Amino acid sequence: MVATTARAMARWESEGGALAPRALRDDFPGLTDGWHYLDSAVTAQKPQVVIDAATRAMGVDYASVHRGVYARSANMTQAYEAARRRVAQFIGGREDEIVFVRGATEGINLIAQTHRDKGRVLLSTLEHHSNIVPWQLAGWQVDVCPLTADGRIDLDAAAAMLTPAHKMVALAHVSNVLGSVLDVTRAAELAHGVGAELLIDGCQAIPRLPVDMAALGCDHYVFSGHKLYGPTGIGVLWSRKLADLPPWQGGGSMIDRVTFERTTYAPAPMRFEAGTPAIVEAVALHAAVDYVDAIGVAAIHAHEGALVAATRDALRKFNSITLYGPDDSVGIVSFAMAGVHPHDIATILDESGVAIRAGHHCAQPLMDYLGVPATARASFGLYSDESDVAALVDGLHRVTRIFG
Ligand SMILES: Cc1ncc(COP(=O)(O)O)c(C=O)c1O
């Protein structure tokens, strides 16, 4: 176990099992003093252990994978495949079900394009653009499941909408705007009931909720490494259906035998990893998974839930603020302030050292449904604490004073 992970665990245990974000912050060089980072839903800050793993992989350990017969390359191949095994273990899957992709976006594009039976796909109103546009581009006919009044995907409506023409249901596990959580098990039962497969966009769930592929019952699950305290440029497609899918991108590494007349392909998952893969990123993602797992996603979930509750309570005291999403939203609080554009809120907060996100959050159909062009969004990570909530609230008082 790497030193910083061991230190993080020791600190965690010394707090009696509760997260000690103040101490954990020391692991994150990006979290400079006096800066309140409330944008972890867009990307998480990186612990030193991840930076060190990337530095070693790009420095003293560096070599390509799957090719060299020399020891350094063989070692790097082992490290790359160990990352695959670690990710599989973390999410309760098998290593031959794990494809390293560039991110969730690429994983969804892969499934949308390679699925042999493109028919109707059922999405929902709250999906991120990366779970909308790939289906349109690949020629699927899109149906849209509505939301409940409190911002959850309405699975009763989904049950009524699904027909045997649906070959896929593709839904976010956690909304990146509302923080609402999907009942994946029920979604799987509904999809499978009409013979459709279920793809889950786990981008916002993976750093916030313990996940277990066997228990969830979905067919495909995608997420991005950079939201799980790992590097950009790598993500994961887990699929129990890889053997049914044809190759996607062609190139080196994904083949068995190439001639000008005919090419045969490597088995999954290599069949889907054409070209030199993201070696450094895979090794660093392994370190990120170790780090998060040592702390425990369940502890992170409880910690972020308390911060969401405190934030929602504080924001409710502003007459001008509208809160979006359910009270039990996970790690994410979206809101609007009457008469103030979210960009102005974010700009004024930035002057006070509080970084939030303002915009459509790559969810324009959801903004249309909410009847707003944009929202302000505060989102938490394992290192967030009450001082971040207090700074946000102070900053919002300043916004109120400036806008009268
Ligand atoms: C719910 C959700 N899905 C998909 C994505 C796309 O992730 P990436 O851009 O890393 O592929 C994001 C990123 O914000 C997200 O929040």
PDB file of C-alpha atoms in Angstrom, residues 111-316:
ATOM      1  CA  ILE A 111     -21.867   0.856 -27.120  1.00  0.00           C
ATOM      2  CA  ALA A 112     -24.127   3.094 -29.229  1.00  0.00           C
ATOM      3  CA  GLN A 113     -22.088   2.406 -32.364  1.00  0.00           C
ATOM      4  CA  THR A 114     -21.264  -1.282 -31.978  1.00  0.00           C
ATOM      5  CA  HIS A 115     -24.626  -2.574 -30.785  1.00  0.00           C
ATOM      6  CA  ARG A 116     -25.810  -4.905 -33.547  1.00  0.00           C
ATOM      7  CA  ASP A 117     -29.499  -4.255 -33.075  1.00  0.00           C
ATOM      8  CA  LYS A 118     -30.005  -0.489 -33.185  1.00  0.00           C
ATOM      9  CA  GLY A 119     -33.668   0.215 -32.494  1.00  0.00           C
ATOM     10  CA  ARG A 120     -35.252   2.526 -30.001  1.00  0.00           C
ATOM     11  CA  VAL A 121     -33.326   3.712 -26.977  1.00  0.00           C
ATOM     12  CA  LEU A 122     -35.049   5.061 -23.871  1.00  0.00           C
ATOM     13  CA  LEU A 123     -33.158   7.956 -22.271  1.00  0.00           C
ATOM     14  CA  SER A 124     -34.393  10.402 -19.631  1.00  0.00           C
ATOM     15  CA  THR A 125     -34.903  14.145 -19.390  1.00  0.00           C
ATOM     16  CA  LEU A 126     -31.934  14.560 -17.044  1.00  0.00           C
ATOM     17  CA  GLU A 127     -29.228  12.935 -19.179  1.00  0.00           C
ATOM     18  CA  HIS A 128     -25.853  14.552 -19.827  1.00  0.00           C
ATOM     19  CA  HIS A 129     -25.241  15.344 -23.500  1.00  0.00           C
ATOM     20  CA  SER A 130     -22.793  12.446 -23.601  1.00  0.00           C
ATOM     21  CA  ASN A 131     -25.725  10.102 -22.994  1.00  0.00           C
ATOM     22  CA  ILE A 132     -27.862  11.740 -25.704  1.00  0.00           C
ATOM     23  CA  VAL A 133     -25.738  12.724 -28.683  1.00  0.00           C
ATOM     24  CA  PRO A 134     -23.938   9.348 -29.168  1.00  0.00           C
ATOM     25  CA  TRP A 135     -27.304   7.597 -29.640  1.00  0.00           C
ATOM     26  CA  GLN A 136     -28.455  10.235 -32.133  1.00  0.00           C
ATOM     27  CA  LEU A 137     -25.178  10.027 -34.062  1.00  0.00           C
ATOM     28  CA  ALA A 138     -25.342   6.245 -34.234  1.00  0.00           C
ATOM     29  CA  GLY A 139     -28.873   6.338 -35.677  1.00  0.00           C
ATOM     30  CA  TRP A 140     -30.950   5.174 -32.710  1.00  0.00           C
ATOM     31  CA  GLN A 141     -34.516   6.407 -32.313  1.00  0.00           C
ATOM     32  CA  VAL A 142     -34.642   8.242 -29.032  1.00  0.00           C
ATOM     33  CA  ASP A 143     -37.513   8.178 -26.536  1.00  0.00           C
ATOM     34  CA  VAL A 144     -37.381  10.249 -23.375  1.00  0.00           C
ATOM     35  CA  CYS A 145     -38.580   9.156 -19.962  1.00  0.00           C
ATOM     36  CA  PRO A 146     -39.910  12.079 -17.853  1.00  0.00           C
ATOM     37  CA  LEU A 147     -38.937  12.967 -14.287  1.00  0.00           C
ATOM     38  CA  THR A 148     -40.923  12.900 -11.075  1.00  0.00           C
ATOM     39  CA  ALA A 149     -41.788  16.243  -9.467  1.00  0.00           C
ATOM     40  CA  ASP A 150     -38.742  15.972  -7.190  1.00  0.00           C
ATOM     41  CA  GLY A 151     -36.293  15.347 -10.025  1.00  0.00           C
ATOM     42  CA  ARG A 152     -35.891  11.565 -10.227  1.00  0.00           C
ATOM     43  CA  ILE A 153     -36.175   9.472 -13.360  1.00  0.00           C
ATOM     44  CA  ASP A 154     -39.803   8.320 -13.312  1.00  0.00           C
ATOM     45  CA  LEU A 155     -39.525   4.544 -13.575  1.00  0.00           C
ATOM     46  CA  ASP A 156     -43.313   4.114 -13.485  1.00  0.00           C
ATOM     47  CA  ALA A 157     -43.427   6.209 -16.649  1.00  0.00           C
ATOM     48  CA  ALA A 158     -40.565   4.136 -18.085  1.00  0.00           C
ATOM     49  CA  ALA A 159     -42.549   0.956 -17.416  1.00  0.00           C
ATOM     50  CA  ALA A 160     -45.454   2.370 -19.383  1.00  0.00           C
ATOM     51  CA  MET A 161     -43.257   3.541 -22.263  1.00  0.00           C
ATOM     52  CA  LEU A 162     -41.087   0.486 -22.845  1.00  0.00           C
ATOM     53  CA  THR A 163     -41.941  -1.830 -25.748  1.00  0.00           C
ATOM     54  CA  PRO A 164     -40.146  -4.724 -27.482  1.00  0.00           C
ATOM     55  CA  ALA A 165     -38.896  -2.134 -30.017  1.00  0.00           C
ATOM     56  CA  HIS A 166     -36.587  -0.803 -27.300  1.00  0.00           C
ATOM     57  CA  LYS A 167     -33.195  -2.426 -27.577  1.00  0.00           C
ATOM     58  CA  MET A 168     -31.519  -0.200 -25.033  1.00  0.00           C
ATOM     59  CA  VAL A 169     -32.317   1.844 -21.954  1.00  0.00           C
ATOM     60  CA  ALA A 170     -29.538   4.317 -21.085  1.00  0.00           C
ATOM     61  CA  LEU A 171     -29.786   6.301 -17.848  1.00  0.00           C
ATOM     62  CA  ALA A 172     -27.628   8.228 -15.413  1.00  0.00           C
ATOM     63  CA  HIS A 173     -27.046   6.527 -12.062  1.00  0.00           C
ATOM     64  CA  VAL A 174     -26.749   9.972 -10.430  1.00  0.00           C
ATOM     65  CA  SER A 175     -27.813  13.201 -12.145  1.00  0.00           C
ATOM     66  CA  ASN A 176     -24.932  15.642 -12.565  1.00  0.00           C
ATOM     67  CA  VAL A 177     -27.366  18.549 -12.045  1.00  0.00           C
ATOM     68  CA  LEU A 178     -29.952  17.305  -9.545  1.00  0.00           C
ATOM     69  CA  GLY A 179     -27.914  14.716  -7.665  1.00  0.00           C
ATOM     70  CA  SER A 180     -30.898  12.342  -7.751  1.00  0.00           C
ATOM     71  CA  VAL A 181     -30.149   8.621  -7.618  1.00  0.00           C
ATOM     72  CA  LEU A 182     -31.632   6.028  -9.953  1.00  0.00           C
ATOM     73  CA  ASP A 183     -32.990   2.705  -8.716  1.00  0.00           C
ATOM     74  CA  VAL A 184     -30.759   0.759 -11.109  1.00  0.00           C
ATOM     75  CA  THR A 185     -32.054  -2.652 -10.086  1.00  0.00           C
ATOM     76  CA  ARG A 186     -35.610  -1.713 -10.969  1.00  0.00           C
ATOM     77  CA  ALA A 187     -34.479  -0.063 -14.219  1.00  0.00           C
ATOM     78  CA  ALA A 188     -32.717  -3.329 -15.111  1.00  0.00           C
ATOM     79  CA  GLU A 189     -35.861  -5.371 -14.431  1.00  0.00           C
ATOM     80  CA  LEU A 190     -37.913  -3.032 -16.614  1.00  0.00           C
ATOM     81  CA  ALA A 191     -35.390  -3.023 -19.470  1.00  0.00           C
ATOM     82  CA  HIS A 192     -34.912  -6.775 -19.400  1.00  0.00           C
ATOM     83  CA  GLY A 193     -38.691  -7.257 -19.220  1.00  0.00           C
ATOM     84  CA  VAL A 194     -38.999  -6.021 -22.821  1.00  0.00           C
ATOM     85  CA  GLY A 195     -35.736  -7.600 -23.993  1.00  0.00           C
ATOM     86  CA  ALA A 196     -33.719  -4.366 -23.883  1.00  0.00           C
ATOM     87  CA  GLU A 197     -30.259  -3.896 -22.392  1.00  0.00           C
ATOM     88  CA  LEU A 198     -29.493  -1.329 -19.709  1.00  0.00           C
ATOM     89  CA  LEU A 199     -26.543   1.056 -19.942  1.00  0.00           C
ATOM     90  CA  ILE A 200     -25.793   3.099 -16.842  1.00  0.00           C
ATOM     91  CA  ASP A 201     -23.853   6.349 -16.955  1.00  0.00           C
ATOM     92  CA  GLY A 202     -22.032   6.061 -13.633  1.00  0.00           C
ATOM     93  CA  CYS A 203     -19.943   9.247 -13.899  1.00  0.00           C
ATOM     94  CA  GLN A 204     -21.385  10.934 -10.822  1.00  0.00           C
ATOM     95  CA  ALA A 205     -22.143   7.730  -8.922  1.00  0.00           C
ATOM     96  CA  ILE A 206     -18.724   6.126  -8.963  1.00  0.00           C
ATOM     97  CA  PRO A 207     -17.051   8.613  -6.567  1.00  0.00           C
ATOM     98  CA  ARG A 208     -20.144   8.821  -4.330  1.00  0.00           C
ATOM     99  CA  LEU A 209     -21.928   5.469  -4.067  1.00  0.00           C
ATOM    100  CA  PRO A 210     -20.595   1.957  -3.538  1.00  0.00           C
ATOM    101  CA  VAL A 211     -21.392   0.045  -6.739  1.00  0.00           C
ATOM    102  CA  ASP A 212     -21.504  -3.660  -7.425  1.00  0.00           C
ATOM    103  CA  MET A 213     -22.131  -4.800 -10.973  1.00  0.00           C
ATOM    104  CA  ALA A 214     -23.632  -8.139  -9.954  1.00  0.00           C
ATOM    105  CA  ALA A 215     -26.130  -6.491  -7.600  1.00  0.00           C
ATOM    106  CA  LEU A 216     -27.097  -3.650  -9.961  1.00  0.00           C
ATOM    107  CA  GLY A 217     -28.087  -5.989 -12.781  1.00  0.00           C
ATOM    108  CA  CYS A 218     -27.255  -3.582 -15.614  1.00  0.00           C
ATOM    109  CA  ASP A 219     -25.540  -4.708 -18.833  1.00  0.00           C
ATOM    110  CA  HIS A 220     -23.117  -1.824 -19.399  1.00  0.00           C
ATOM    111  CA  TYR A 221     -21.674   0.706 -16.922  1.00  0.00           C
ATOM    112  CA  VAL A 222     -19.419   3.622 -17.831  1.00  0.00           C
ATOM    113  CA  PHE A 223     -17.457   6.184 -15.839  1.00  0.00           C
ATOM    114  CA  SER A 224     -14.554   8.613 -16.133  1.00  0.00           C
ATOM    115  CA  GLY A 225     -11.347   8.329 -14.108  1.00  0.00           C
ATOM    116  CA  HIS A 226     -10.992  12.067 -13.487  1.00  0.00           C
ATOM    117  CA  LYS A 227     -14.195  12.198 -11.413  1.00  0.00           C
ATOM    118  CA  LEU A 228     -12.842   9.377  -9.218  1.00  0.00           C
ATOM    119  CA  TYR A 229      -9.747  11.390  -8.150  1.00  0.00           C
ATOM    120  CA  GLY A 230      -7.796   9.849 -11.029  1.00  0.00           C
ATOM    121  CA  PRO A 231      -6.372  11.388 -14.192  1.00  0.00           C
ATOM    122  CA  THR A 232      -8.125  12.682 -17.285  1.00  0.00           C
ATOM    123  CA  GLY A 233      -7.833  10.670 -20.487  1.00  0.00           C
ATOM    124  CA  ILE A 234      -9.010   7.372 -19.036  1.00  0.00           C
ATOM    125  CA  GLY A 235     -12.382   5.919 -18.235  1.00  0.00           C
ATOM    126  CA  VAL A 236     -13.992   2.550 -17.882  1.00  0.00           C
ATOM    127  CA  LEU A 237     -16.569   0.660 -19.858  1.00  0.00           C
ATOM    128  CA  TRP A 238     -17.726  -2.393 -17.945  1.00  0.00           C
ATOM    129  CA  SER A 239     -19.934  -4.667 -19.993  1.00  0.00           C
ATOM    130  CA  ARG A 240     -21.212  -8.179 -19.550  1.00  0.00           C
ATOM    131  CA  LYS A 241     -21.942  -8.227 -23.298  1.00  0.00           C
ATOM    132  CA  LEU A 242     -18.506  -7.562 -24.760  1.00  0.00           C
ATOM    133  CA  ALA A 243     -18.421 -10.963 -26.450  1.00  0.00           C
ATOM    134  CA  ASP A 244     -21.543  -9.998 -28.465  1.00  0.00           C
ATOM    135  CA  LEU A 245     -20.031  -6.780 -29.807  1.00  0.00           C
ATOM    136  CA  PRO A 246     -18.039  -6.406 -33.035  1.00  0.00           C
ATOM    137  CA  PRO A 247     -14.740  -4.479 -33.025  1.00  0.00           C
ATOM    138  CA  TRP A 248     -15.087  -0.714 -32.952  1.00  0.00           C
ATOM    139  CA  GLN A 249     -11.927   1.190 -33.835  1.00  0.00           C
ATOM    140  CA  GLY A 250      -9.277  -0.673 -35.843  1.00  0.00           C
ATOM    141  CA  GLY A 251      -5.535  -0.567 -35.321  1.00  0.00           C
ATOM    142  CA  GLY A 252      -2.735  -2.150 -33.383  1.00  0.00           C
ATOM    143  CA  SER A 253      -3.318  -4.297 -30.295  1.00  0.00           C
ATOM    144  CA  MET A 254      -6.918  -5.221 -31.145  1.00  0.00           C
ATOM    145  CA  ILE A 255      -5.987  -7.854 -33.704  1.00  0.00           C
ATOM    146  CA  ASP A 256      -5.162 -11.522 -33.801  1.00  0.00           C
ATOM    147  CA  ARG A 257      -3.840 -11.789 -37.402  1.00  0.00           C
ATOM    148  CA  VAL A 258      -3.765  -9.172 -40.168  1.00  0.00           C
ATOM    149  CA  THR A 259      -3.448  -9.760 -43.901  1.00  0.00           C
ATOM    150  CA  PHE A 260      -4.582  -7.492 -46.728  1.00  0.00           C
ATOM    151  CA  GLU A 261      -7.342  -9.966 -47.461  1.00  0.00           C
ATOM    152  CA  ARG A 262      -8.695 -10.541 -43.981  1.00  0.00           C
ATOM    153  CA  THR A 263      -8.123  -9.608 -40.356  1.00  0.00           C
ATOM    154  CA  THR A 264      -9.091 -11.574 -37.295  1.00  0.00           C
ATOM    155  CA  TYR A 265      -9.455  -9.908 -33.928  1.00  0.00           C
ATOM    156  CA  ALA A 266      -8.252 -10.329 -30.387  1.00  0.00           C
ATOM    157  CA  PRO A 267     -10.821 -11.415 -27.818  1.00  0.00           C
ATOM    158  CA  ALA A 268     -12.451  -8.845 -25.526  1.00  0.00           C
ATOM    159  CA  PRO A 269     -11.409  -6.617 -23.882  1.00  0.00           C
ATOM    160  CA  MET A 270      -8.303  -6.124 -26.099  1.00  0.00           C
ATOM    161  CA  ARG A 271     -10.558  -6.107 -29.180  1.00  0.00           C
ATOM    162  CA  PHE A 272     -11.823  -2.707 -28.031  1.00  0.00           C
ATOM    163  CA  GLU A 273      -8.474  -1.118 -27.163  1.00  0.00           C
ATOM    164  CA  ALA A 274      -6.994  -0.201 -30.550  1.00  0.00           C
ATOM    165  CA  GLY A 275      -3.633   1.566 -30.531  1.00  0.00           C
ATOM    166  CA  THR A 276      -1.246   2.361 -27.705  1.00  0.00           C
ATOM    167  CA  PRO A 277      -3.479   2.665 -24.650  1.00  0.00           C
ATOM    168  CA  ALA A 278      -3.465   5.269 -21.878  1.00  0.00           C
ATOM    169  CA  ILE A 279      -0.726   3.464 -19.926  1.00  0.00           C
ATOM    170  CA  VAL A 280       0.251   6.210 -17.495  1.00  0.00           C
ATOM    171  CA  GLU A 281      -3.382   7.050 -16.866  1.00  0.00           C
ATOM    172  CA  ALA A 282      -4.315   3.422 -16.136  1.00  0.00           C
ATOM    173  CA  VAL A 283      -1.551   3.124 -13.558  1.00  0.00           C
ATOM    174  CA  ALA A 284      -2.621   6.408 -11.959  1.00  0.00           C
ATOM    175  CA  LEU A 285      -6.260   5.312 -11.977  1.00  0.00           C
ATOM    176  CA  HIS A 286      -5.177   2.206 -10.065  1.00  0.00           C
ATOM    177  CA  ALA A 287      -3.670   4.490  -7.408  1.00  0.00           C
ATOM    178  CA  ALA A 288      -6.878   6.544  -7.301  1.00  0.00           C
ATOM    179  CA  VAL A 289      -8.992   3.427  -6.758  1.00  0.00           C
ATOM    180  CA  ASP A 290      -6.649   2.310  -3.951  1.00  0.00           C
ATOM    181  CA  TYR A 291      -6.921   5.727  -2.339  1.00  0.00           C
ATOM    182  CA  VAL A 292     -10.711   5.956  -2.525  1.00  0.00           C
ATOM    183  CA  ASP A 293     -11.166   2.346  -1.462  1.00  0.00           C
ATOM    184  CA  ALA A 294      -8.929   2.825   1.588  1.00  0.00           C
ATOM    185  CA  ILE A 295     -11.211   5.629   2.739  1.00  0.00           C
ATOM    186  CA  GLY A 296     -14.353   3.799   1.648  1.00  0.00           C
ATOM    187  CA  VAL A 297     -17.003   5.038  -0.772  1.00  0.00           C
ATOM    188  CA  ALA A 298     -19.676   4.415   1.868  1.00  0.00           C
ATOM    189  CA  ALA A 299     -17.910   6.855   4.222  1.00  0.00           C
ATOM    190  CA  ILE A 300     -17.571   9.393   1.381  1.00  0.00           C
ATOM    191  CA  HIS A 301     -21.272   8.961   0.622  1.00  0.00           C
ATOM    192  CA  ALA A 302     -22.273   9.629   4.234  1.00  0.00           C
ATOM    193  CA  HIS A 303     -19.920  12.609   4.483  1.00  0.00           C
ATOM    194  CA  GLU A 304     -21.146  14.243   1.276  1.00  0.00           C
ATOM    195  CA  GLY A 305     -24.764  13.553   2.240  1.00  0.00           C
ATOM    196  CA  ALA A 306     -24.283  15.560   5.451  1.00  0.00           C
ATOM    197  CA  LEU A 307     -22.749  18.447   3.475  1.00  0.00           C
ATOM    198  CA  VAL A 308     -25.641  18.412   0.994  1.00  0.00           C
ATOM    199  CA  ALA A 309     -28.153  18.529   3.877  1.00  0.00           C
ATOM    200  CA  ALA A 310     -26.301  21.438   5.539  1.00  0.00           C
ATOM    201  CA  THR A 311     -26.082  23.329   2.246  1.00  0.00           C
ATOM    202  CA  ARG A 312     -29.732  22.842   1.372  1.00  0.00           C
ATOM    203  CA  ASP A 313     -30.760  23.958   4.884  1.00  0.00           C
ATOM    204  CA  ALA A 314     -28.623  27.096   4.618  1.00  0.00           C
ATOM    205  CA  LEU A 315     -29.791  27.950   1.103  1.00  0.00           C
ATOM    206  CA  ARG A 316     -33.449  27.536   2.076  1.00  0.00           C
TER     207      ARG A 316
END
